[in-house]
Short mmCIF file of C-alpha atoms and ligand atoms in Angstrom, two decimals:
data_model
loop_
_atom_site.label_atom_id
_atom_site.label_comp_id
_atom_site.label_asym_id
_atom_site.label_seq_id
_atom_site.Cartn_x
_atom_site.Cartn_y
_atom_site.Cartn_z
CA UNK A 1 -58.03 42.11 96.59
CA UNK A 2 -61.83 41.91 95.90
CA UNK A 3 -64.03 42.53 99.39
CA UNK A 4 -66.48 39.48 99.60
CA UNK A 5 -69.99 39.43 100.36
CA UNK A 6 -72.68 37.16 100.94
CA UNK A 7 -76.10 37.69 100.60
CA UNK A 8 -78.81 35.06 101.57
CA UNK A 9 -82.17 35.40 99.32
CA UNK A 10 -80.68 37.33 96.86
CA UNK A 11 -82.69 35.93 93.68
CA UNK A 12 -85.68 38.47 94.30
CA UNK A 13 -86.69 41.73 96.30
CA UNK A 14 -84.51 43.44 98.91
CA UNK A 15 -81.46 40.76 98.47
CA UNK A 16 -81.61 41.22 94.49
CA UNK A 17 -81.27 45.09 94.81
CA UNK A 18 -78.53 44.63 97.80
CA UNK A 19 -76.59 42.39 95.46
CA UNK A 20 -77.06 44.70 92.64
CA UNK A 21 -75.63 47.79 94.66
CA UNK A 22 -72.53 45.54 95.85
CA UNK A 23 -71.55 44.00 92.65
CA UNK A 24 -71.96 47.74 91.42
CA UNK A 25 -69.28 48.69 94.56
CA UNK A 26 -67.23 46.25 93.16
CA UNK A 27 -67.95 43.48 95.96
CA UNK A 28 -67.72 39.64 94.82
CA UNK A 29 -71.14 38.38 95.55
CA UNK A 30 -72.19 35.35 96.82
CA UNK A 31 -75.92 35.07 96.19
CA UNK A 32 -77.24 32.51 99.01
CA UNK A 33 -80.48 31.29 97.30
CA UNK A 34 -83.16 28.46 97.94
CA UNK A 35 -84.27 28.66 93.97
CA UNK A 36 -81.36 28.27 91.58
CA UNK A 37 -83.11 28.61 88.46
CA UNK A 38 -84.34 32.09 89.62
CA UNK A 39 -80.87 32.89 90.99
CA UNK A 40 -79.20 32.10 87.65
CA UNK A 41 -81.44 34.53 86.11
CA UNK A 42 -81.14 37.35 88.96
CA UNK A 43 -76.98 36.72 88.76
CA UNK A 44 -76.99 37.32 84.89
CA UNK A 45 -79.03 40.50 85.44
CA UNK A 46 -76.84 42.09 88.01
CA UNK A 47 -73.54 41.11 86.18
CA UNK A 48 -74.86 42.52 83.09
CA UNK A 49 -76.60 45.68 84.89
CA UNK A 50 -72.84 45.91 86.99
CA UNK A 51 -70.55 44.53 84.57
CA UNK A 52 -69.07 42.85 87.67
CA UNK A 53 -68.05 39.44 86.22
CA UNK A 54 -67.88 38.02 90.11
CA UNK A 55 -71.10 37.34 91.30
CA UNK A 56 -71.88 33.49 91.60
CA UNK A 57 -74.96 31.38 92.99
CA UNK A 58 -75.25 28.88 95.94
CA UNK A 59 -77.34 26.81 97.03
CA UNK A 60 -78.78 27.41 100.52
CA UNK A 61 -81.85 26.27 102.11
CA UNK A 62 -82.10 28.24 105.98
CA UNK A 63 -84.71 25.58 106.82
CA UNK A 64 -81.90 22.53 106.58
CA UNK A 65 -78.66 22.79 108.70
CA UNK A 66 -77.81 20.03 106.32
CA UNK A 67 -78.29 22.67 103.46
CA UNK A 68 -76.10 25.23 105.44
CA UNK A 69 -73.47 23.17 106.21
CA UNK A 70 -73.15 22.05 102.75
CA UNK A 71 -73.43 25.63 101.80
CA UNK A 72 -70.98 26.81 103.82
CA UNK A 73 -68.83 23.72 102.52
CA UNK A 74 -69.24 24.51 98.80
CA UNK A 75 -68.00 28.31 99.39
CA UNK A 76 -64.94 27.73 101.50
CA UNK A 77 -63.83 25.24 98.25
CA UNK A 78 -63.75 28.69 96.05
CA UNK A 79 -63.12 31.04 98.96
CA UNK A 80 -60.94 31.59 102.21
CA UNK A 81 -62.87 34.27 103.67
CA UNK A 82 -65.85 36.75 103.90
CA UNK A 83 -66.30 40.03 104.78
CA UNK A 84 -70.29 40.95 104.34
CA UNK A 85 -72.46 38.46 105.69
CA UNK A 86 -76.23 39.92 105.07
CA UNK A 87 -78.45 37.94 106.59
CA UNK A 88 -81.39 38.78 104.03
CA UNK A 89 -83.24 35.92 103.59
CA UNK A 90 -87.25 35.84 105.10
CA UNK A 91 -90.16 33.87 105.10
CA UNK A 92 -93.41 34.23 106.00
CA UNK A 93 -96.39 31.33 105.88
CA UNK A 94 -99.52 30.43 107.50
CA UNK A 95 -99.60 26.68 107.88
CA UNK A 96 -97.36 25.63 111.10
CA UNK A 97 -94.61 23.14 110.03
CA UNK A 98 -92.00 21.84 111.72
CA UNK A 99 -88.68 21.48 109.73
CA UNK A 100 -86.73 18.22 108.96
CA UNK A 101 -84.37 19.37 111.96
CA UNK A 102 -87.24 19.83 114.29
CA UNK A 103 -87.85 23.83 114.46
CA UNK A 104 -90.75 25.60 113.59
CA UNK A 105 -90.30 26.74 109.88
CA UNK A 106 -90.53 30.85 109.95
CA UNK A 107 -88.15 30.70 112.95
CA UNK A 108 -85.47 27.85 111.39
CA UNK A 109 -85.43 30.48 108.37
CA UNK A 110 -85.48 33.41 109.68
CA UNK A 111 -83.26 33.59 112.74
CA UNK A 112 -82.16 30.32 113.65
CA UNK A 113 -80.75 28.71 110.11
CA UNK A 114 -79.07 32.34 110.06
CA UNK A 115 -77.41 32.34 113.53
CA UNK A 116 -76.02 28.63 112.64
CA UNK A 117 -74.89 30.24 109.22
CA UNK A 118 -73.23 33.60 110.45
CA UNK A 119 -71.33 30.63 113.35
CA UNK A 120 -70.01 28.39 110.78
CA UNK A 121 -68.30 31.59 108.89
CA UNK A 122 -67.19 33.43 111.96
CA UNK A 123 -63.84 31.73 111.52
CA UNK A 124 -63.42 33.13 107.74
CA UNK A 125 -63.62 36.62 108.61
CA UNK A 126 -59.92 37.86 109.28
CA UNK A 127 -59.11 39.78 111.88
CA UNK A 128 -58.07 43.38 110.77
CA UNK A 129 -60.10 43.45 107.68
CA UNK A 130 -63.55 45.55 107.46
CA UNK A 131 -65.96 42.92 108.32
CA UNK A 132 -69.85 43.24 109.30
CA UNK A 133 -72.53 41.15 109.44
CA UNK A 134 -76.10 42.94 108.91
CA UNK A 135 -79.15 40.81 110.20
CA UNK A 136 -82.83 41.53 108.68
CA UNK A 137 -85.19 42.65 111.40
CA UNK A 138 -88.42 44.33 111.52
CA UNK A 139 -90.83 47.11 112.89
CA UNK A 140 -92.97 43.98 113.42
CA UNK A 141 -90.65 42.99 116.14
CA UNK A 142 -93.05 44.66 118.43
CA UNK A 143 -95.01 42.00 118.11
CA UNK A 144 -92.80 39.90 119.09
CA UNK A 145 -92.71 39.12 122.87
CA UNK A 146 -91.76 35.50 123.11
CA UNK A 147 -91.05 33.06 125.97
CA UNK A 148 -88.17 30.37 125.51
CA UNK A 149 -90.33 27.77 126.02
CA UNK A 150 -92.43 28.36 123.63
CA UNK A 151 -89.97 29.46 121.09
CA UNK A 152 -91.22 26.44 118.69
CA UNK A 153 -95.03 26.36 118.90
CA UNK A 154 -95.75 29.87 117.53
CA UNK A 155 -96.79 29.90 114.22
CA UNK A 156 -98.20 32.83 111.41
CA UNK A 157 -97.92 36.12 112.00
CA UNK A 158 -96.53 35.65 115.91
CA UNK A 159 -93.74 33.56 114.89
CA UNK A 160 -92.51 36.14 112.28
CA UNK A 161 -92.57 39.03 114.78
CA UNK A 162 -90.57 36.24 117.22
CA UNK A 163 -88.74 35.55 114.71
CA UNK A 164 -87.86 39.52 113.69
CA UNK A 165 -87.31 39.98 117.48
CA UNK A 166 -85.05 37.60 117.51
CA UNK A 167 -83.21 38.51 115.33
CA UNK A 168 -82.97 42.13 116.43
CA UNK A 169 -81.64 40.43 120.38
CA UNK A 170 -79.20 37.85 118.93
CA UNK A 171 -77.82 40.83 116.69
CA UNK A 172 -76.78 42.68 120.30
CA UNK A 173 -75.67 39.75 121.82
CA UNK A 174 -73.40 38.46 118.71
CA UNK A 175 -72.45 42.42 118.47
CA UNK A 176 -70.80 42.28 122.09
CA UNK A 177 -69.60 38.53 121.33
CA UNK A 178 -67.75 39.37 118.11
CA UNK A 179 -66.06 42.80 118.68
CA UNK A 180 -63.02 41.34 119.93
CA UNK A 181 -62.81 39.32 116.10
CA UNK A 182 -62.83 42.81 114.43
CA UNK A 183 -66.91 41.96 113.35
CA UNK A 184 -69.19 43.94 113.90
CA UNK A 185 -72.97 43.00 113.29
CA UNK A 186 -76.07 45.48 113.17
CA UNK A 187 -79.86 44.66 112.72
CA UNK A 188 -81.42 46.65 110.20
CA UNK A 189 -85.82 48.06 109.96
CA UNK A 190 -85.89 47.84 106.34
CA UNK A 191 -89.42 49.32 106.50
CA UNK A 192 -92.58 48.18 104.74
CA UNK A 193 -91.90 47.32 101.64
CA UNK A 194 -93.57 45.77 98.50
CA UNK A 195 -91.77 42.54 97.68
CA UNK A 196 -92.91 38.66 97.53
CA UNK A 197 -93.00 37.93 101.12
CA UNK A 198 -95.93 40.28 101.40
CA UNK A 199 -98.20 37.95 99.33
CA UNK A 200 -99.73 34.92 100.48
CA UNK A 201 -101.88 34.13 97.65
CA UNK A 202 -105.14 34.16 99.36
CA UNK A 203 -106.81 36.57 97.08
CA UNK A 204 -109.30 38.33 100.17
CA UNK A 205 -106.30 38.50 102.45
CA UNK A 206 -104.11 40.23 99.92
CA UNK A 207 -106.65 42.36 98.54
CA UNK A 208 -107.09 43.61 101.85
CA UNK A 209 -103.65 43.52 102.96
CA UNK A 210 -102.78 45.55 99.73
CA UNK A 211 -105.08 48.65 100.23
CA UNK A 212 -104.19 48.91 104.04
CA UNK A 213 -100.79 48.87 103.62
CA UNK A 214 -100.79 50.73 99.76
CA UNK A 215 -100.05 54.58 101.45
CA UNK A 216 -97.17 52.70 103.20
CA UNK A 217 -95.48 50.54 100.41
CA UNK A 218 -91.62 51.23 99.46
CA UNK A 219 -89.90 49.81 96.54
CA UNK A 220 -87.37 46.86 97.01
CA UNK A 221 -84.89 49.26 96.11
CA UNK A 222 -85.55 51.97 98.88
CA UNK A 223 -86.19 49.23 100.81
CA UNK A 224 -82.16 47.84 100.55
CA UNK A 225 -80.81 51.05 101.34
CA UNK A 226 -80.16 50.91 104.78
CA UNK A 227 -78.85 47.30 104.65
CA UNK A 228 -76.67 48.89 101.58
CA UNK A 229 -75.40 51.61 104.09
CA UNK A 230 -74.84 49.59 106.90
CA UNK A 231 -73.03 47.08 104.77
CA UNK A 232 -71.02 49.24 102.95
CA UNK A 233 -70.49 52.92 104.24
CA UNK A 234 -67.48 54.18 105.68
CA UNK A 235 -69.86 56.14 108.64
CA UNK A 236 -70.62 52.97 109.69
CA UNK A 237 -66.90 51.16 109.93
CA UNK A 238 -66.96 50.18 113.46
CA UNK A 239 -70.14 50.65 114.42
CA UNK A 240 -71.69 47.97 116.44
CA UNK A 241 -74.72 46.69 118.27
CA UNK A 242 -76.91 49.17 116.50
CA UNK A 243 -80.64 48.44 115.08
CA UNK A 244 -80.86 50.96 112.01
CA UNK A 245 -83.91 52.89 109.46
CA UNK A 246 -83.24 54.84 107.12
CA UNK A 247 -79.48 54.78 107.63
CA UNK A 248 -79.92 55.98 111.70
CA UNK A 249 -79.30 54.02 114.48
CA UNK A 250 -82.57 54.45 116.35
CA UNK A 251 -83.07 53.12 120.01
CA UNK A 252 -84.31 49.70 120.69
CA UNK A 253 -87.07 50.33 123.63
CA UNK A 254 -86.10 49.25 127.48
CA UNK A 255 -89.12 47.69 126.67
CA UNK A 256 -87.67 45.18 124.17
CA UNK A 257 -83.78 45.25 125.14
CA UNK A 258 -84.68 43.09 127.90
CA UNK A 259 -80.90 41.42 128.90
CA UNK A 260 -82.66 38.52 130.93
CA UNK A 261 -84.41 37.62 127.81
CA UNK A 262 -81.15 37.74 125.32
CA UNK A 263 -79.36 35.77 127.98
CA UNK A 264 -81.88 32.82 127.32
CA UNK A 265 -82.18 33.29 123.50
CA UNK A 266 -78.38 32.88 123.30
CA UNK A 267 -78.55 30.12 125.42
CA UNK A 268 -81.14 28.12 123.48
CA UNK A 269 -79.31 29.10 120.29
CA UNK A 270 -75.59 27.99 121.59
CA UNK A 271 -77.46 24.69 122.76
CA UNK A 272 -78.37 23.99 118.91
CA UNK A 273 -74.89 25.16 117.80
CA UNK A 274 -73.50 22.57 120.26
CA UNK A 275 -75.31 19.51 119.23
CA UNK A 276 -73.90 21.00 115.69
CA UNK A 277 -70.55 20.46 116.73
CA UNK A 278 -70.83 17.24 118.36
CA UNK A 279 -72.45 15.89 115.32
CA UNK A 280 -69.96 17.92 112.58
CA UNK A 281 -69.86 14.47 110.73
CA UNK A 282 -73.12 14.33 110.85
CA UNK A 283 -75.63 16.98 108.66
CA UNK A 284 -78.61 16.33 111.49
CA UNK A 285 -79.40 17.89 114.61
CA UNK A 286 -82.32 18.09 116.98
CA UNK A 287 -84.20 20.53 118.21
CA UNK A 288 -83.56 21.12 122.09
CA UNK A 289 -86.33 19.82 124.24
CA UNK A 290 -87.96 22.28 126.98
CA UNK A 291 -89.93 21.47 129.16
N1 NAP B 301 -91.04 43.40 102.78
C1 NAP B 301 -91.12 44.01 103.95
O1 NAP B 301 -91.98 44.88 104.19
C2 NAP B 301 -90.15 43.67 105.05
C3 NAP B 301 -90.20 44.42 106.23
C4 NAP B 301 -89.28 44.13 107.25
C5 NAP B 301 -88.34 43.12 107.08
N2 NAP B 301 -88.35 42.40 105.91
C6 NAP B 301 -87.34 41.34 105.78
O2 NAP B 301 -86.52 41.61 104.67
C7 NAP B 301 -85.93 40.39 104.20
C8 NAP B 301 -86.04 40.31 102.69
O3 NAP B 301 -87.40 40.09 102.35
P1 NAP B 301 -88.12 40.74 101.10
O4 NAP B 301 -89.15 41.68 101.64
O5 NAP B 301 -87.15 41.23 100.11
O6 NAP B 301 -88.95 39.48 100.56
P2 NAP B 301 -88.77 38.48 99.32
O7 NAP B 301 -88.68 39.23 98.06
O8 NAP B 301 -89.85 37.46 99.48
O9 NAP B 301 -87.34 37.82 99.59
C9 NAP B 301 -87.15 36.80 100.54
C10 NAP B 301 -85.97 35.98 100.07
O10 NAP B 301 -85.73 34.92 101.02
C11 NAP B 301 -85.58 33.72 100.29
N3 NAP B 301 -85.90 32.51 101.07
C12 NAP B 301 -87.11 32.09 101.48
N4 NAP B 301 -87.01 30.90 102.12
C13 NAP B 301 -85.68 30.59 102.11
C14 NAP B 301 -84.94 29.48 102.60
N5 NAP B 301 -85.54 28.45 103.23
N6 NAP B 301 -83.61 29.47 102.42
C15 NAP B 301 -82.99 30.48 101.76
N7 NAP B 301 -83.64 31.54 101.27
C16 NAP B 301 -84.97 31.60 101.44
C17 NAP B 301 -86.53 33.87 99.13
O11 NAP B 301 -86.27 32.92 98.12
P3 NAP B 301 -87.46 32.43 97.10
O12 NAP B 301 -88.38 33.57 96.94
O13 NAP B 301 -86.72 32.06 95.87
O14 NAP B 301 -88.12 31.29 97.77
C18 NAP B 301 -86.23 35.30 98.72
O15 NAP B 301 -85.07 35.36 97.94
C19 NAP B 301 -86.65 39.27 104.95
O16 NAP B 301 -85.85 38.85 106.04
C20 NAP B 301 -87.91 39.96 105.48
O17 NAP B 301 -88.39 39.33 106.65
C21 NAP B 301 -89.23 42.65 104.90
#
């Protein structure tokens, strides 16, 4: 039976070329994708370029839980389990918004939209089956330092590093969480890499931003392979808890595995996943409240 994958923001960059290389390793593909016009086209390019009939396109918008829920919906009516879950998809902008659900927009996309996603298909992964979850994180995570309380008024630049750092300590704590449902779940340093979220269409800033980080710039396709690897190699079955570049685990700092501070993310994060369940009829939640 076909392995399933799903890859979030797979209509362009990194997620394209990850979907490319699974439908290529036979993989059905589930491409996870805000924009379905430029999905459709991405899907008939990798099914031609694969000549893997099974790769399909889904609506899902990380800045709705409305949108995940649906999404999540929609696939378990042609599906009955997973066994990728890349967590791929990444934004970056410079006005502060808050979404329709009440979360600051980089981080509803790009850690917490994905932590309610990877929850609502936990069940759908089957015990005794080769199952991983790979979560996009960042060298920028650095950056990153990040109080609870705050977790909602950072915005531009900060909030993506919070956001990437985020990521990076919810993938250790869901790694610990989840070993005992055969899943394992990794955080991957894709690098710097040339794709869309680089540009922010403010010609001085990407002029600038282009030249500085030119000598640096990987393709989107170099850029995948360590998601690829961690996703799909048989070096990695049953590795957990690991942050990886270029296809090595490399050591997350004392600095930045800081326990008290994972404790409190997962908190925060199992607070919005309860208000989720007590509203499952419901497609709203609300943003906690700190003080
Ligand atoms: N590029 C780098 O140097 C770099 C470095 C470290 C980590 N990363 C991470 O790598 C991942 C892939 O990014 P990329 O560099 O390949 O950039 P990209 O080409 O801009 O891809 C980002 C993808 O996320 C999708 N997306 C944006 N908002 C979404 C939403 N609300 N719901 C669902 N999907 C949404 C985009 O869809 P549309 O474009 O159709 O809106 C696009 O498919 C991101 O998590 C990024 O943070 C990138």
């Amino acid at each position: 039976m076909d392995r399933i994958a799903i890859v979030t923001g797979s209509d362009r960059g990194m997620g394209k070329e990850t979907a490319l290389a699974l439908a290529n390793k036979h993989y059905s593909v589930i491409m996870a994708c805000i924009d379905i016009p430029t999905a459709n086209c991405a899907c008939d390019e990798i099914k031609a370029a694969s000549g893997n009939s099974n790769v399909f396109v889904y609506k899902l918008d990380l800045s709705s839980i409305a949108s995940i829920k649906q999404f999540v919906q929609s696939f378990l009516q042609d599906f009955d389990r997973v066994n990728i879950l890349i967590n791929n998809a990444g934004i970056i902008t410079m006005d502060y918004e808050i979404t329709e659900d009440g979360f600051e927009r980089i981080m509803a996309v790009n850690t917490i939209g994905p932590y309610i996603l990877t929850k609502l298909l936990v069940p759908y992964f089957r015990l005794g089956e080769d199952n991983r979850i790979i979560n996009m994180s960042s060298w920028i995570h650095t950056f990153g330092k990040f109080s609870i309380a705050k977790i909602n008024k950072y915005h531009y630049v900060k909030a993506y590093s919070v956001s990437k750092y985020a990521q990076l300590l919810i993938s250790l704590e869901l790694a610990d969480e989840l070993k005992e449902k055969g899943i394992t779940v990794n955080a991957v340093n894709p690098g710097t890499v040339r794709t869309r979220i680089m540009i922010t269409n403010i010609w001085l800033y990407d002029f600038i931003i282009n030249i500085l980080m030119a000598p640096l710039y990987i393709e989107p396709k170099e850029g995948a392979q360590t998601g690829i690897y961690v996703a799909t190699s048989d070096e990695v079955k049953d590795k957990t808890g690991n942050f990886y570049r270029k296809c090595k685990p490399v050591a997350v700092s004392k600095r930045f595995n800081n326990r008290a501070l994972r404790t409190e993310l997962l908190q925060y994060y199992e607070t919005i996943e309860k208000s989720l369940e007590i509203n499952r009829s419901s497609s709203r939640i609300t943003a906690p409240a700190f003080p």
